[in-house]
Coordinates of C-alpha atoms in Angstrom, one line a residue:
Chain A
X1 CA -9.0 9.7 -31.7
X2 CA -12.3 10.5 -31.7
X3 CA -13.7 13.5 -34.2
X4 CA -15.6 15.5 -35.6
X5 CA -19.6 13.8 -35.5
X6 CA -20.1 12.5 -31.7
X7 CA -20.0 15.2 -29.5
X8 CA -18.6 14.6 -26.1
X9 CA -22.2 15.5 -24.9
X10 CA -24.3 12.6 -27.3
X11 CA -21.7 10.2 -25.6
X12 CA -22.2 10.8 -22.0
X13 CA -26.1 10.9 -23.4
X14 CA -26.0 7.4 -24.8
X15 CA -23.9 6.3 -21.9
X16 CA -26.2 7.7 -19.1
X17 CA -29.2 6.3 -19.7
X18 CA -28.7 2.6 -20.4
X19 CA -31.6 0.3 -22.3
X20 CA -33.0 -0.7 -18.0
X21 CA -33.3 2.2 -16.0
X22 CA -35.8 3.7 -16.5
X23 CA -36.5 7.3 -15.5
X24 CA -39.0 8.7 -13.1
X25 CA -40.0 4.7 -12.0
X26 CA -38.9 5.3 -8.0
X27 CA -36.4 3.2 -9.4
X28 CA -32.9 4.1 -8.1
X29 CA -30.4 5.6 -11.0
X30 CA -27.7 4.0 -12.3
X31 CA -25.9 7.3 -12.4
X32 CA -25.4 7.7 -8.4
X33 CA -22.3 6.0 -6.8
X34 CA -24.4 6.1 -3.3
X35 CA -26.0 3.4 -1.0
X36 CA -27.3 2.4 1.3
X37 CA -24.0 1.4 3.0
X38 CA -21.8 4.3 2.0
X39 CA -24.5 6.0 3.3
X40 CA -24.1 5.1 7.3
X41 CA -20.6 5.2 7.0
X42 CA -20.6 8.7 5.3
X43 CA -22.8 9.6 9.0
X44 CA -21.0 7.7 10.9
X45 CA -17.8 8.6 9.2
X46 CA -19.1 12.8 10.2
X47 CA -20.0 11.9 13.4
X48 CA -16.6 10.6 13.6
X49 CA -14.5 13.4 12.7
X50 CA -17.3 16.0 14.7
X51 CA -16.6 13.9 18.5
X52 CA -12.5 14.3 16.2
X53 CA -12.7 18.0 16.6
X54 CA -14.9 18.1 19.8
X55 CA -11.5 15.8 21.4
X56 CA -8.3 17.5 19.8
X57 CA -9.0 21.2 19.9
X58 CA -11.8 21.0 22.8
X59 CA -11.2 18.9 25.4
X60 CA -8.1 16.9 25.7
X61 CA -5.2 19.5 27.2
X62 CA -3.0 21.0 26.1
X63 CA 0.8 19.3 25.7
X64 CA 3.9 20.6 28.9
X65 CA 6.1 20.9 26.1
X66 CA 5.2 21.9 22.6
X67 CA 2.2 23.8 24.2
X68 CA -1.7 24.3 22.0
X69 CA 0.7 22.7 19.0
X70 CA 0.5 19.4 20.0
X71 CA -3.6 19.8 18.6
X72 CA -2.0 19.4 14.8
X73 CA -0.6 16.3 15.4
X74 CA -4.3 15.0 15.3
X75 CA -5.0 15.7 12.2
X76 CA -1.0 14.8 11.0
X77 CA -1.3 11.4 12.5
X78 CA -4.8 11.0 10.9
X79 CA -3.6 11.3 7.6
X80 CA 0.2 9.8 7.5
X81 CA -2.0 6.3 8.6
X82 CA -4.1 7.2 6.1
X83 CA -1.7 7.4 3.4
X84 CA -0.2 4.5 4.4
X85 CA -2.9 2.1 4.8
X86 CA -4.1 3.6 1.0
X87 CA -0.4 2.9 -0.5
X88 CA -0.7 -0.2 1.1
X89 CA -4.5 -1.2 -0.5
X90 CA -2.9 0.0 -3.8
X91 CA 0.3 -2.7 -3.7
X92 CA -2.1 -4.8 -2.5
X93 CA -4.6 -4.9 -5.5
X94 CA -2.0 -4.7 -7.8
X95 CA -1.1 -8.0 -7.2
X96 CA -4.8 -9.1 -7.4
X97 CA -4.9 -7.7 -10.3
X98 CA -2.1 -9.0 -11.3
X99 CA -2.2 -12.8 -10.0
X100 CA -3.8 -15.0 -13.0
X101 CA -6.6 -16.5 -10.3
X102 CA -7.8 -13.0 -9.0
X103 CA -7.6 -10.1 -12.0
X104 CA -10.9 -8.1 -12.0
X105 CA -10.3 -4.8 -12.9
X106 CA -12.7 -3.6 -9.9
X107 CA -8.9 -4.8 -8.2
X108 CA -7.5 -1.9 -10.6
X109 CA -10.3 0.7 -10.1
X110 CA -9.2 0.2 -5.6
X111 CA -5.6 0.0 -6.8
X112 CA -5.6 3.8 -8.6
X113 CA -9.0 5.5 -6.4
X114 CA -6.7 4.1 -3.2
X115 CA -3.9 5.6 -4.1
X116 CA -6.2 9.0 -5.5
X117 CA -6.2 10.1 -2.7
X118 CA -3.1 8.5 -0.6
X119 CA -1.8 11.2 -2.8
X120 CA -4.2 13.9 -1.2
X121 CA -3.1 12.3 2.2
X122 CA 0.3 12.6 2.0
X123 CA -0.1 15.7 0.6
X124 CA -1.3 16.8 4.1
X125 CA 0.1 15.0 6.1
X126 CA 3.7 17.3 4.5
X127 CA 1.4 20.2 4.7
X128 CA 0.1 19.4 8.7
X129 CA 4.2 18.4 9.7
X130 CA 5.9 21.1 8.3
X131 CA 2.7 23.8 10.4
X132 CA 3.6 21.6 13.0
X133 CA 7.3 21.5 12.9
X134 CA 7.5 25.1 12.8
X135 CA 6.2 25.0 15.2
X136 CA 8.2 22.4 17.8
X137 CA 11.7 22.2 15.8
X138 CA 11.6 26.0 14.9
X139 CA 11.5 25.3 10.6
X140 CA 9.5 23.5 8.2
X141 CA 11.6 21.0 7.0
X142 CA 14.1 18.2 8.8
X143 CA 16.0 16.3 6.7
X144 CA 14.9 12.9 8.0
X145 CA 14.5 10.4 7.4
X146 CA 10.6 9.2 7.8
X147 CA 9.8 13.0 7.2
X148 CA 12.6 12.2 3.8
X149 CA 10.9 9.1 2.2
X150 CA 7.0 10.5 2.5
X151 CA 8.2 12.7 0.2
X152 CA 9.3 10.4 -2.2
X153 CA 6.8 8.6 -1.2
X154 CA 3.9 11.8 -2.3
X155 CA 6.7 11.8 -5.4
X156 CA 6.7 8.1 -6.7
X157 CA 2.8 7.9 -6.3
X158 CA 2.1 10.9 -7.8
X159 CA 3.9 9.5 -11.2
X160 CA 2.1 6.4 -10.1
X161 CA -0.4 8.2 -10.9
X162 CA 1.1 9.7 -13.9
X163 CA 1.3 6.0 -15.4
X164 CA -3.3 5.5 -14.7
X165 CA -3.4 8.5 -17.2
X166 CA -1.3 7.5 -20.0
X167 CA -4.2 6.0 -22.0
X168 CA -4.9 3.0 -23.9
X169 CA -7.1 -0.1 -22.7
X170 CA -8.3 -0.3 -19.4
X171 CA -6.8 -3.9 -19.2
X172 CA -3.9 -2.5 -20.8
X173 CA -3.8 0.5 -17.6
X174 CA -4.4 -2.1 -15.6
X175 CA -0.6 -4.0 -16.1
X176 CA 1.2 -0.7 -16.8
X177 CA -0.3 0.8 -13.3
X178 CA -0.1 -2.8 -11.1
X179 CA 3.9 -3.3 -12.6
X180 CA 4.7 0.1 -11.5
X181 CA 3.3 -0.2 -8.1
X182 CA 4.9 -2.9 -7.4
X183 CA 8.1 -1.7 -8.9
X184 CA 7.4 0.7 -5.4
X185 CA 6.5 -1.0 -3.2
X186 CA 10.7 -2.6 -3.8
X187 CA 12.0 0.4 -4.2
X188 CA 10.2 3.0 -0.6
X189 CA 11.8 0.1 1.5
X190 CA 15.2 0.8 0.1
X191 CA 14.6 5.1 -0.4
X192 CA 14.1 4.6 3.4
X193 CA 16.7 2.6 4.6
X194 CA 19.8 4.6 2.4
X195 CA 17.8 8.1 3.5
X196 CA 18.1 6.9 7.3
X197 CA 21.7 5.6 6.1
X198 CA 22.6 9.5 5.2
X199 CA 20.9 11.0 8.0
X200 CA 20.9 9.7 11.3
X201 CA 18.9 11.4 13.2
X202 CA 15.8 9.6 13.3
X203 CA 13.2 9.9 16.3
X204 CA 11.4 6.7 16.3
X205 CA 7.7 7.2 16.4
X206 CA 7.0 8.0 20.8
X207 CA 3.5 6.3 21.8
X208 CA 4.2 2.6 20.3
X209 CA 7.5 3.6 23.0
X210 CA 5.1 4.1 26.2
X211 CA 7.4 3.6 28.8
X212 CA 9.6 6.8 28.1
X213 CA 6.9 9.4 27.0
X214 CA 3.7 9.2 28.9
X215 CA 0.6 10.3 27.3
X216 CA -2.4 11.7 28.7
X217 CA -5.2 9.5 28.9
X218 CA -7.4 11.9 26.5
X219 CA -4.3 12.3 24.4
X220 CA -4.2 9.1 23.6
X221 CA -8.2 8.7 23.2
X222 CA -8.0 11.3 21.0
X223 CA -5.3 10.2 19.1
X224 CA -6.5 6.3 18.6
X225 CA -10.1 8.5 18.0
X226 CA -8.0 10.4 14.7
X227 CA -6.5 7.1 13.5
X228 CA -11.0 5.8 13.3
X229 CA -12.5 9.2 12.1
X230 CA -9.5 8.9 9.5
X231 CA -9.4 5.8 7.9
X232 CA -13.7 6.3 8.4
X233 CA -13.3 9.0 5.3
X234 CA -10.9 6.8 3.4
X235 CA -13.4 3.9 2.7
X236 CA -16.1 5.8 2.9
X237 CA -13.3 7.7 0.3
X238 CA -12.5 5.1 -1.7
X239 CA -15.7 3.2 -2.6
X240 CA -17.4 6.1 -3.6
X241 CA -13.6 7.5 -6.1
X242 CA -14.2 3.7 -7.2
X243 CA -17.9 2.9 -8.6
X244 CA -16.5 6.2 -10.2
X245 CA -14.1 5.2 -11.6
X246 CA -16.1 1.7 -12.7
X247 CA -18.7 4.5 -14.4
X248 CA -16.2 6.0 -16.2
X249 CA -14.7 3.3 -17.9
X250 CA -18.1 1.8 -19.1
X251 CA -18.6 5.7 -20.3
X252 CA -15.7 4.8 -22.3
X253 CA -16.8 1.5 -23.6
X254 CA -19.8 2.7 -23.9
X255 CA -18.9 6.3 -25.5
X256 CA -16.7 4.2 -28.4
X257 CA -19.6 1.5 -29.4
X258 CA -21.8 4.9 -30.2
X259 CA -19.0 5.9 -32.3
X260 CA -19.2 2.9 -33.6
X261 CA -23.0 2.9 -34.1
X262 CA -23.2 6.5 -35.7
X263 CA -20.5 5.8 -38.4
X264 CA -21.8 2.8 -39.0
X265 CA -25.5 4.8 -40.3
X266 CA -23.2 7.1 -41.8
X267 CA -21.9 4.1 -43.9
X268 CA -26.0 3.4 -44.8
X269 CA -26.6 7.0 -45.6
Chain B
X1 CA 17.9 -15.4 -23.3
X2 CA 21.5 -14.4 -22.8
X3 CA 22.1 -14.7 -26.3
X4 CA 19.0 -12.4 -26.4
X5 CA 21.0 -10.0 -24.6
X6 CA 24.2 -9.6 -26.5
X7 CA 22.6 -9.0 -29.8
X8 CA 20.3 -6.1 -28.5
X9 CA 23.3 -4.6 -27.4
X10 CA 24.7 -5.8 -29.9
X11 CA 23.0 -3.5 -31.9
X12 CA 22.0 -0.9 -29.7
X13 CA 26.1 -0.1 -29.0
X14 CA 26.6 -0.7 -33.4
X15 CA 24.1 2.1 -33.6
X16 CA 25.1 4.7 -31.5
X17 CA 28.5 4.0 -32.6
X18 CA 27.9 5.0 -36.1
X19 CA 25.4 7.9 -35.4
X20 CA 27.8 9.8 -32.6
X21 CA 24.5 11.2 -30.9
X22 CA 26.2 9.7 -27.7
X23 CA 29.7 11.1 -27.8
X24 CA 28.3 14.7 -29.8
X25 CA 26.4 15.3 -28.0
X26 CA 25.6 13.8 -24.6
X27 CA 28.8 14.2 -23.0
X28 CA 30.0 17.9 -24.4
X29 CA 25.8 18.1 -21.9
X30 CA 27.1 16.2 -19.4
X31 CA 30.9 18.9 -19.4
X32 CA 28.6 21.2 -19.5
X33 CA 26.6 20.6 -16.3
X34 CA 30.7 20.3 -14.6
X35 CA 30.6 24.0 -15.2
X36 CA 27.3 24.9 -15.0
X37 CA 27.6 23.6 -11.5
X38 CA 31.1 25.6 -10.8
X39 CA 29.3 29.0 -12.2
X40 CA 26.2 27.8 -9.6
X41 CA 27.8 27.1 -6.6
X42 CA 30.5 29.7 -6.9
X43 CA 33.9 29.0 -4.6
X44 CA 36.7 26.9 -5.2
X45 CA 35.9 25.9 -1.6
X46 CA 32.8 24.6 -1.6
X47 CA 33.5 23.3 -5.7
X48 CA 35.9 21.0 -3.8
X49 CA 33.8 19.5 -0.8
X50 CA 30.9 18.4 -3.3
X51 CA 31.9 17.6 -6.7
X52 CA 31.3 13.6 -5.6
X53 CA 27.9 14.5 -5.3
X54 CA 28.5 15.9 -8.5
X55 CA 29.5 14.1 -10.8
X56 CA 26.6 11.7 -10.1
X57 CA 24.4 14.6 -10.4
X58 CA 25.3 15.0 -13.8
X59 CA 25.4 11.5 -14.6
X60 CA 21.8 11.1 -13.3
X61 CA 20.7 14.1 -15.8
X62 CA 22.2 12.3 -19.2
X63 CA 21.0 9.0 -17.8
X64 CA 17.4 10.5 -19.1
X65 CA 19.0 11.6 -22.2
X66 CA 20.5 8.5 -22.2
X67 CA 17.2 6.5 -21.4
X68 CA 15.6 8.3 -23.9
X69 CA 17.7 8.2 -26.2
X70 CA 17.8 4.2 -26.3
X71 CA 14.3 3.8 -26.7
X72 CA 14.1 6.6 -29.4
X73 CA 16.0 4.1 -32.0
X74 CA 13.3 1.6 -30.3
X75 CA 9.5 2.7 -30.3
X76 CA 10.8 5.6 -34.2
X77 CA 10.5 2.6 -36.5
X78 CA 8.6 0.4 -34.7
X79 CA 11.6 -1.7 -33.3
X80 CA 10.6 -3.1 -30.4
X81 CA 6.5 -3.8 -32.0
X82 CA 8.1 -6.1 -34.5
X83 CA 11.0 -8.0 -32.3
X84 CA 8.1 -8.3 -30.1
X85 CA 5.9 -10.2 -33.0
X86 CA 9.5 -11.9 -34.7
X87 CA 8.6 -13.4 -30.5
X88 CA 12.2 -12.3 -28.5
X89 CA 12.8 -13.2 -25.7
X90 CA 11.5 -9.9 -23.9
X91 CA 13.9 -10.2 -20.4
X92 CA 16.6 -11.1 -23.6
X93 CA 15.5 -7.4 -24.6
X94 CA 15.9 -5.7 -21.3
X95 CA 19.1 -7.3 -20.7
X96 CA 20.4 -6.8 -23.9
X97 CA 19.5 -2.4 -23.9
X98 CA 20.6 -2.4 -19.8
X99 CA 23.5 -3.9 -21.0
X100 CA 23.8 -1.3 -24.0
X101 CA 23.4 1.9 -21.7
X102 CA 25.9 0.9 -19.4
X103 CA 28.6 0.6 -21.7
X104 CA 27.8 4.4 -23.0
X105 CA 27.2 5.7 -19.1
X106 CA 30.4 4.0 -18.3
X107 CA 32.2 6.5 -21.5
X108 CA 30.6 9.3 -19.5
X109 CA 31.5 8.5 -16.9
X110 CA 35.1 8.7 -16.9
X111 CA 35.1 11.9 -19.4
X112 CA 32.8 13.4 -15.6
X113 CA 35.5 11.9 -13.4
X114 CA 38.4 13.4 -15.7
X115 CA 36.7 16.6 -15.7
X116 CA 36.3 16.3 -11.5
X117 CA 39.8 15.9 -11.4
X118 CA 40.5 18.5 -13.5
X119 CA 37.9 21.5 -13.1
X120 CA 36.8 20.3 -9.8
X121 CA 40.9 18.9 -8.2
X122 CA 39.6 16.3 -6.4
X123 CA 42.6 13.3 -6.3
X124 CA 42.4 10.1 -7.4
X125 CA 44.1 8.1 -5.4
X126 CA 45.8 4.4 -4.7
X127 CA 44.7 3.9 -1.7
X128 CA 40.8 3.9 -3.3
X129 CA 41.2 2.8 -6.6
X130 CA 39.1 -1.1 -5.9
X131 CA 36.5 1.3 -3.8
X132 CA 35.8 3.5 -6.8
X133 CA 36.3 1.6 -9.7
X134 CA 33.1 -0.9 -7.9
X135 CA 30.9 1.6 -6.9
X136 CA 31.0 3.1 -10.4
X137 CA 30.8 -1.1 -11.7
X138 CA 27.6 -1.8 -9.5
X139 CA 26.9 2.8 -10.0
X140 CA 26.4 2.2 -13.6
X141 CA 24.6 -1.7 -14.4
X142 CA 22.1 -0.5 -11.3
X143 CA 21.3 2.7 -13.6
X144 CA 20.8 1.2 -16.8
X145 CA 18.3 -1.4 -14.9
X146 CA 16.4 1.0 -14.1
X147 CA 17.3 3.7 -17.0
X148 CA 15.9 0.9 -19.6
X149 CA 13.0 0.0 -17.1
X150 CA 11.3 2.9 -16.9
X151 CA 12.7 4.0 -20.5
X152 CA 10.3 1.2 -21.2
X153 CA 7.5 2.2 -19.7
X154 CA 7.4 5.4 -20.4
X155 CA 9.1 4.5 -24.5
X156 CA 5.3 2.7 -24.9
X157 CA 3.4 5.9 -25.5
X158 CA 4.3 8.1 -27.8
X159 CA 4.4 11.5 -26.3
X160 CA 4.9 11.2 -23.0
X161 CA 8.5 11.3 -23.1
X162 CA 8.2 13.8 -19.8
X163 CA 7.0 11.5 -17.3
X164 CA 10.4 9.4 -17.7
X165 CA 12.4 11.8 -15.3
X166 CA 9.1 11.9 -12.5
X167 CA 9.5 8.0 -13.2
X168 CA 12.6 7.2 -12.3
X169 CA 14.8 9.8 -10.5
X170 CA 12.9 9.2 -7.1
X171 CA 14.0 5.8 -8.0
X172 CA 17.2 6.3 -8.5
X173 CA 17.7 8.2 -5.2
X174 CA 19.6 5.8 -3.7
X175 CA 22.1 5.1 -6.6
X176 CA 22.9 8.6 -5.8
X177 CA 23.1 8.4 -1.9
X178 CA 25.6 5.5 -2.3
X179 CA 27.1 6.7 -4.9
X180 CA 28.1 10.1 -3.8
X181 CA 29.8 9.4 -0.5
X182 CA 31.5 6.0 -1.6
X183 CA 32.7 8.1 -4.2
X184 CA 34.0 10.5 -1.6
X185 CA 35.7 7.6 0.0
X186 CA 37.5 7.0 -2.2
X187 CA 38.9 10.1 -3.0
X188 CA 39.3 10.8 0.7
X189 CA 36.9 14.0 -0.5
X190 CA 36.7 16.6 3.6
X191 CA 39.1 14.1 4.7
X192 CA 36.8 10.7 4.3
X193 CA 38.7 7.8 4.4
X194 CA 38.4 5.2 2.1
X195 CA 37.3 2.3 5.1
X196 CA 34.4 4.0 5.3
X197 CA 32.9 4.0 1.0
X198 CA 32.5 0.2 1.8
X199 CA 28.7 0.3 3.6
X200 CA 28.0 2.6 0.8
X201 CA 28.7 0.3 -2.0
X202 CA 26.6 -2.5 -0.1
X203 CA 24.1 -0.6 -0.5
X204 CA 23.7 -0.5 -4.1
X205 CA 24.7 -4.1 -4.6
X206 CA 21.4 -4.8 -3.0
X207 CA 20.1 -1.7 -5.3
X208 CA 21.8 -3.9 -8.2
X209 CA 20.2 -7.7 -7.0
X210 CA 17.0 -6.1 -6.5
X211 CA 16.3 -4.5 -9.9
X212 CA 18.0 -7.3 -11.5
X213 CA 15.7 -9.2 -10.9
X214 CA 12.8 -6.7 -10.6
X215 CA 14.2 -5.2 -14.4
X216 CA 13.9 -8.8 -15.7
X217 CA 10.5 -9.8 -14.9
X218 CA 8.4 -6.8 -14.8
X219 CA 10.0 -5.4 -18.4
X220 CA 7.9 -8.1 -20.0
X221 CA 4.7 -7.1 -18.9
X222 CA 5.1 -3.3 -19.0
X223 CA 5.6 -3.4 -22.6
X224 CA 3.5 -6.6 -23.9
X225 CA 0.5 -4.1 -25.0

């Protein structure tokens, strides 16, 4: 598309130095994605993670049945929570982008950033879950409805990210990926339902159902701590990623302007 | 909308009848896949047990090829752009292409079922005919709908055909599960009884209902660029 004359370096240089920003005047550089709020959020995340480590690894007791392997669940439950929150956020943002009264590329970027974080945490979930499964059940994988649906979600959102990378204008990207995200919302319950019908060995979550299983108070506390810590991490990652995406989009736009300028200048010669 | 759909479907089928790509390339591909399955699974007993699943798996692989073929004829000469420029209803294009794809799939499935009867020793039984026919109808329509939907998405961008399997296969998983179980019930594979098949047919019905509405709504935004 862009050929010879304009090098990538030049484009970046042109885009990274917009007129109003003056270097060396103590003004914040336009290329940073941090604000006082995100810095505070980042520090809160680090503290929450440190406390989670303390509780998860040292203060909470080992499980009567599962032994020390129960500590994997503080990661597993935290990451799967974030992954589902992220995919939910992607769906909501996609709907907001498609709805005419709220349409804005910011929604599209939030959807994309959230999906990226979701895919990452889904990978971690599957990995931690497989390790835990090997210890608890003796196998890395069981064809249980929830496990299988999770794997499908993972693949589906990798596909979603691929659709985002197809190219075209930002509006095209937004519309295309929003439609795909909403179709995924349509499809996931159906996949879950059909796998459930196919394999009936679903184990219902044991935390919500406190009549049967009584978790040690410290374990329960660590579990909720994990949810808080990972949610903070999610928010921090998405805010930053979303801002970086906005910068990338701006870079694309400005890069095009810059290339056009160059061409016009060539014409003048 | 329905008139457009009929015209688009007739056009697609006429192209296929004249070019014979489906009969001369896709059908032999599906047949060789069925033979290869037997090589991989080795023993007769295993092949006989899993035959309905293999029929649907071979259908899915062929679906990928059929969908790409269906949209290759649209993008080659910018036909989609021309249709859009002419102000043709995208919902009509969607339903028309899905209809043509369903017709091609139906031919393919009949051949695959016959292959299963011959190579994998499946028995057709009278009590299962109604279930078998309705299962094949529902699954065919469902596959054609999602195939057209995601095919339209992947076709919009040149050189990204590799995306189609990644997007399409996770979506059609419920069809694979539902159609395989229902077919097992209809054919009586591994002693399955016909009555077991009806809930699975219901699942296919839900799939068709969901994607006929969702696809008709989503296809327009997907191809308008």
